[in-house]
PDB file of C-alpha atoms in Angstrom:
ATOM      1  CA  UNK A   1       0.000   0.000   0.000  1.00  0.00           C
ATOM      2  CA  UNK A   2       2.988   2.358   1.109  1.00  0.00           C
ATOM      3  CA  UNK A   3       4.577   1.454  -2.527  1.00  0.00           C
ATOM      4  CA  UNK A   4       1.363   2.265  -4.278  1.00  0.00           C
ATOM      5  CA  UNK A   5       1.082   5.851  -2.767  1.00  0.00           C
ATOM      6  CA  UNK A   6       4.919   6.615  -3.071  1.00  0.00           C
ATOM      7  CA  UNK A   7       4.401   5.834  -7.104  1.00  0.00           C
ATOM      8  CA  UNK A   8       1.681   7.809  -7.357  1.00  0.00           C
ATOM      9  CA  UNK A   9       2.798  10.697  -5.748  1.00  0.00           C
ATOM     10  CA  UNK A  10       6.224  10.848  -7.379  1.00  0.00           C
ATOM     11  CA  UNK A  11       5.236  13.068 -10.639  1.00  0.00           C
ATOM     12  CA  UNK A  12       3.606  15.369  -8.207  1.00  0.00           C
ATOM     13  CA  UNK A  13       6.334  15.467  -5.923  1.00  0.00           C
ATOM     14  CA  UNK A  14       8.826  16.289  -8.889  1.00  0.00           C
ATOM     15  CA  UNK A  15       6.538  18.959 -10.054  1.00  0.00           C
ATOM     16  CA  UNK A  16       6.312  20.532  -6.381  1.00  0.00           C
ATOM     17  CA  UNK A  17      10.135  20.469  -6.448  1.00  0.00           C
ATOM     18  CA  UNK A  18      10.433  22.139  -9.733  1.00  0.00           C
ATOM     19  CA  UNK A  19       8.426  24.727  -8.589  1.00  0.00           C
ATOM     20  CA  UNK A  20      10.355  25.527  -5.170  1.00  0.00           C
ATOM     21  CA  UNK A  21      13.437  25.403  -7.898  1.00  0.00           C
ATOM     22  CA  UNK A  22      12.246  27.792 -10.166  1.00  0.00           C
ATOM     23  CA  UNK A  23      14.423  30.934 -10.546  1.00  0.00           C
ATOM     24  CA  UNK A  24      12.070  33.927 -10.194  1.00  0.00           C
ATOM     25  CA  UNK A  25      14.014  36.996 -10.976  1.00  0.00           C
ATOM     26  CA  UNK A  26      11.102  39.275  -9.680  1.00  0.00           C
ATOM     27  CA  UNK A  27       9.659  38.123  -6.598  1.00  0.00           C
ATOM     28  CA  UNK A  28      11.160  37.693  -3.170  1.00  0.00           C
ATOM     29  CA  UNK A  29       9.192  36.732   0.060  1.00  0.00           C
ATOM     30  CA  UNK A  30       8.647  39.837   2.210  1.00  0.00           C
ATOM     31  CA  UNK A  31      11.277  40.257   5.142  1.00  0.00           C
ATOM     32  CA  UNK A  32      13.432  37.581   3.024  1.00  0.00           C
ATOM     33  CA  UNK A  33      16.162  39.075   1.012  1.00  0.00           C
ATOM     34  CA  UNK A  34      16.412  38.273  -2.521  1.00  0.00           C
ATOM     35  CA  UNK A  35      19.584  37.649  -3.971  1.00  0.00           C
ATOM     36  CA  UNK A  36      18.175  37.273  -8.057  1.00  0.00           C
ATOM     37  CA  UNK A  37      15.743  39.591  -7.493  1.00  0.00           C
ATOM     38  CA  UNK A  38      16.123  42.815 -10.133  1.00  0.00           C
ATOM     39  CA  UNK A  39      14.667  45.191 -11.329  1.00  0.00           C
ATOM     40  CA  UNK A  40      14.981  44.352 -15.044  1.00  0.00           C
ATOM     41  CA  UNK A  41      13.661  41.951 -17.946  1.00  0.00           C
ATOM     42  CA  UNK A  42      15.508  38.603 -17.793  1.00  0.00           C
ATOM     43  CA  UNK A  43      17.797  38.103 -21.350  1.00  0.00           C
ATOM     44  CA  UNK A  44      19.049  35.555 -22.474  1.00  0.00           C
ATOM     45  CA  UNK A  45      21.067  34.287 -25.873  1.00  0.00           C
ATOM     46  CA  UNK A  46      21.088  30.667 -26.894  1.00  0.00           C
ATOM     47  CA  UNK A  47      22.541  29.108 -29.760  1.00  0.00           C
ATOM     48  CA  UNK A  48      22.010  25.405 -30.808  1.00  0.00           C
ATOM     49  CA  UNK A  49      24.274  22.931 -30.199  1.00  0.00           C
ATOM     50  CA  UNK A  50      25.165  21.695 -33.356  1.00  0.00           C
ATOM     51  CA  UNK A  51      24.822  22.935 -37.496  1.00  0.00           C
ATOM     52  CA  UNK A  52      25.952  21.435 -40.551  1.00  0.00           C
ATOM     53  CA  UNK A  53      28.578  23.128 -41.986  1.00  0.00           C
ATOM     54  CA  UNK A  54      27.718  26.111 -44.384  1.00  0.00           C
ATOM     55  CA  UNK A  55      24.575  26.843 -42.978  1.00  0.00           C
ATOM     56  CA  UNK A  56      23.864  29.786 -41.135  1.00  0.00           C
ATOM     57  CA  UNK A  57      24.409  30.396 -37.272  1.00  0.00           C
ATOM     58  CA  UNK A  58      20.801  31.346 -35.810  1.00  0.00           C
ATOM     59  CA  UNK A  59      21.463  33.013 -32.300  1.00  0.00           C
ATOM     60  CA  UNK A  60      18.009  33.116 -30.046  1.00  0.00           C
ATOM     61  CA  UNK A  61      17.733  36.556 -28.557  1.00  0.00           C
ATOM     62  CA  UNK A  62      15.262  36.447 -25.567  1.00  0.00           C
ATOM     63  CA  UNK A  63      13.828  38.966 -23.404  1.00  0.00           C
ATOM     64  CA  UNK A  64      10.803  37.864 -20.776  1.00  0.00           C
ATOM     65  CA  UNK A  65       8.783  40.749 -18.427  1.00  0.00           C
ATOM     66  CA  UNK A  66       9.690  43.632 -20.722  1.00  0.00           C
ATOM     67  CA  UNK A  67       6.119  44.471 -19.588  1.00  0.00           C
ATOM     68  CA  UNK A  68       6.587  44.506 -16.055  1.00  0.00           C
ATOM     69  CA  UNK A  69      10.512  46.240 -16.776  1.00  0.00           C
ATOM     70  CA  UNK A  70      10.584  48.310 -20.369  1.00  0.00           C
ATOM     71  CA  UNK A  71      14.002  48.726 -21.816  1.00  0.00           C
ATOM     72  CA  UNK A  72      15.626  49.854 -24.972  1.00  0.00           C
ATOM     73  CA  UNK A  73      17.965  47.643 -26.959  1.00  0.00           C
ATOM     74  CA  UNK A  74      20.808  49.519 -28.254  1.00  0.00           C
ATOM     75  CA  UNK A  75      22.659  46.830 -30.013  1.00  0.00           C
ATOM     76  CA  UNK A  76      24.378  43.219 -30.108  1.00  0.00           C
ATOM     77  CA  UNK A  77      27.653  42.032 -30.537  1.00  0.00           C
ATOM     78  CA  UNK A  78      28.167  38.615 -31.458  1.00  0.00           C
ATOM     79  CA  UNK A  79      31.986  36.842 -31.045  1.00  0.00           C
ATOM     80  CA  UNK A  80      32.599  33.998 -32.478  1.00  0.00           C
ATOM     81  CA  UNK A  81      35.749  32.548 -31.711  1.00  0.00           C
ATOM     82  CA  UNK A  82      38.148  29.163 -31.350  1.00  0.00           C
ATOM     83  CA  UNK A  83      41.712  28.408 -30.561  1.00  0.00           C
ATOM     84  CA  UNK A  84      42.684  29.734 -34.336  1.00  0.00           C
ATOM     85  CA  UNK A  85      40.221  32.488 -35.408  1.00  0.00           C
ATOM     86  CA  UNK A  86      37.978  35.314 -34.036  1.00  0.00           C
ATOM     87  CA  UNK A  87      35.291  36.799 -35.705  1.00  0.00           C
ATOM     88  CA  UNK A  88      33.125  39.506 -34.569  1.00  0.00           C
ATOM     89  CA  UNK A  89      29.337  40.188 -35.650  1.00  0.00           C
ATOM     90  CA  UNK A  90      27.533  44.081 -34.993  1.00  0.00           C
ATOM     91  CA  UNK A  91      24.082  43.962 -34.734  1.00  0.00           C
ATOM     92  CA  UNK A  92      22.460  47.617 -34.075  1.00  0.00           C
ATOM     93  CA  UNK A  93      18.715  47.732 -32.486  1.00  0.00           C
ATOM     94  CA  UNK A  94      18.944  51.747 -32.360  1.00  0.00           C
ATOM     95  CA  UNK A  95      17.264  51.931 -29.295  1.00  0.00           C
ATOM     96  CA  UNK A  96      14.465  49.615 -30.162  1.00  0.00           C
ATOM     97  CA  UNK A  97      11.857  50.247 -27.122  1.00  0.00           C
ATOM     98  CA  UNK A  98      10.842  46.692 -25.656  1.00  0.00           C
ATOM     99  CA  UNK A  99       7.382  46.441 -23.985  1.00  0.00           C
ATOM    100  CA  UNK A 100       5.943  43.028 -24.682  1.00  0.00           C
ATOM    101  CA  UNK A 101       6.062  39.928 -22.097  1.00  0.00           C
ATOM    102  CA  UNK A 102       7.772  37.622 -24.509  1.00  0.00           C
ATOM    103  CA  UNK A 103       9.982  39.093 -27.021  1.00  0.00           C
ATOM    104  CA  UNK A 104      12.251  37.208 -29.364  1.00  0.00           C
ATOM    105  CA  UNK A 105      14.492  37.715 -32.414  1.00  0.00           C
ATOM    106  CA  UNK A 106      16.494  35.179 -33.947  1.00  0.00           C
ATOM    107  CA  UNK A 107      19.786  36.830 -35.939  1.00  0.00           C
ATOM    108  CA  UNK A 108      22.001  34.968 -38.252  1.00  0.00           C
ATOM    109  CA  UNK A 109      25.851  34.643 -38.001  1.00  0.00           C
ATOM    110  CA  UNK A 110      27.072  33.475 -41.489  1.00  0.00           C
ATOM    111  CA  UNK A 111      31.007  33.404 -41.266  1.00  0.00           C
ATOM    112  CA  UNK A 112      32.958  33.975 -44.538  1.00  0.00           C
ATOM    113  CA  UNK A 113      35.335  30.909 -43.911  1.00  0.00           C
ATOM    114  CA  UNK A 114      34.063  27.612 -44.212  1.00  0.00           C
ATOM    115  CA  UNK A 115      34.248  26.627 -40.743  1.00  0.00           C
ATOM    116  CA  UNK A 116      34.375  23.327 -39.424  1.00  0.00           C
ATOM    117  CA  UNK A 117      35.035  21.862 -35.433  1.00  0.00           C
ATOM    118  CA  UNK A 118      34.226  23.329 -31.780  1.00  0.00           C
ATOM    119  CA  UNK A 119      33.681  27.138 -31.734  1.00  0.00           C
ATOM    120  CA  UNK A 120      32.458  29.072 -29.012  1.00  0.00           C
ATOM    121  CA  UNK A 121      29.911  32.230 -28.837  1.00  0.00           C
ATOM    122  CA  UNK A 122      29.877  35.549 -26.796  1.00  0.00           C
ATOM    123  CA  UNK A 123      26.905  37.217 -27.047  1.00  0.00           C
ATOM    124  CA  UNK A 124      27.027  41.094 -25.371  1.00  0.00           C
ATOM    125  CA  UNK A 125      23.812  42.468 -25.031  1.00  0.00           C
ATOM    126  CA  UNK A 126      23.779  46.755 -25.021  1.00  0.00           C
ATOM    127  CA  UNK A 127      20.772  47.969 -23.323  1.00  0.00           C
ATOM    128  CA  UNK A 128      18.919  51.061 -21.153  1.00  0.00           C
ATOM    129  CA  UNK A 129      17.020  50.740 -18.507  1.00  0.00           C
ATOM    130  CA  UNK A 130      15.372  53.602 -16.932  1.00  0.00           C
ATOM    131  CA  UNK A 131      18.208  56.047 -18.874  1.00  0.00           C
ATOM    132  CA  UNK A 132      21.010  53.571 -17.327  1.00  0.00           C
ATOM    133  CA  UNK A 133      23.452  52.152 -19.854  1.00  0.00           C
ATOM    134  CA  UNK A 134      23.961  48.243 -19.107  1.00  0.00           C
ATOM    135  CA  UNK A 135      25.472  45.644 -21.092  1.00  0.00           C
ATOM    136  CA  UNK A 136      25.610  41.559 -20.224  1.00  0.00           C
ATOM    137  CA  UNK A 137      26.958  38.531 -21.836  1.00  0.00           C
ATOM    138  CA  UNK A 138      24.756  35.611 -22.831  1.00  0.00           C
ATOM    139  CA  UNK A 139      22.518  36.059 -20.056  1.00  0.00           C
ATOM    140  CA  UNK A 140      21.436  38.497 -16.903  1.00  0.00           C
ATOM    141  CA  UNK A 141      21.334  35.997 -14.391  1.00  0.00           C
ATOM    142  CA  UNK A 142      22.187  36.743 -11.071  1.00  0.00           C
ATOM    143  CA  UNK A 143      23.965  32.914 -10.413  1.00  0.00           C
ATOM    144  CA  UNK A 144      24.962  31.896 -13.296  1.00  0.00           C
ATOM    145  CA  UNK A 145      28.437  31.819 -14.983  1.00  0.00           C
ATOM    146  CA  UNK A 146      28.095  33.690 -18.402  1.00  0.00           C
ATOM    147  CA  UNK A 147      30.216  31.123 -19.815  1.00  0.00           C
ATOM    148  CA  UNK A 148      30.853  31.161 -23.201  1.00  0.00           C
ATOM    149  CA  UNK A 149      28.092  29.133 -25.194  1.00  0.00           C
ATOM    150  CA  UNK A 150      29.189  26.289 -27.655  1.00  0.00           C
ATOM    151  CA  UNK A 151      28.355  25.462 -30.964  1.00  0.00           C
ATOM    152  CA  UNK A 152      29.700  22.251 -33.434  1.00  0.00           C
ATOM    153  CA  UNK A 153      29.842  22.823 -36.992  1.00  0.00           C
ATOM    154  CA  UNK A 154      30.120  19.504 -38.937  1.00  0.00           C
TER     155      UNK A 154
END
């Protein structure tokens, strides 16, 4: 019987611990301080993990609670680099005001060599915020390691 209820109650216990997981960048519990709490959208830049070679780099732009935290996207700089070569890629935004809940762009990196093997990808965000100038790599997060993302071209 004890068996029966632990199996039944395991998908709801992952889900409960997902939830107490969950990295909420704009809520803290009163009295509590809030380490990842900010006062700004949460961006992020993702690239898959793997192309074929000649195609295109796509580079995911995200930006979540513009709604709740407006900003205006001044540009992005995209590095693409490896143990040989280093290639840089300007994208200007022009202060493109940012509103919306959920907003995505998806830019293309298409290097003039015909690459092939591990690279690695910087992207550096340019924003304002409330007439402050800020800039991050790959992401915003509080905790995490803005570590270069990494891409296979075969």
């Amino acid at each position: 019987m004890n068996q029966y209820l632990v199996d039944f109650n395991f998908p709801f216990l992952k889900l409960g611990l997902l939830f107490l997981l969950y990295a909420e960048t704009h809520y803290s519990f009163k009295g509590i301080y809030s380490r990842l709490k900010k006062k700004e959208p949460e961006i992020i830049a993702d690239v898959p993990h793997r192309i074929k070679q000649g195609q295109p780099i796509p580079v995911l732009l995200l930006i979540k609670d513009a709604d709740q935290h407006s900003i205006e996207l001044n540009s992005v700089h995209i590095n693409l680099f490896s143990k040989e070569k280093k290639e840089c890629f300007p994208f200007e935004f022009n202060a493109l005001k940012i509103t919306e809940k959920f907003w995505h762009k998806t830019v293309e990196i298409q290097s003039t060599d015909n690459l092939s093997g591990k690279y690695r990808i910087d992207v550096t965000i340019k924003f304002s915020i409330n007439g402050k100038r800020r800039e991050v790599k790959n992401d915003n997060y509080t905790c995490s390691s803005h570590a270069p993302l990494e891409i296979y071209i075969s």
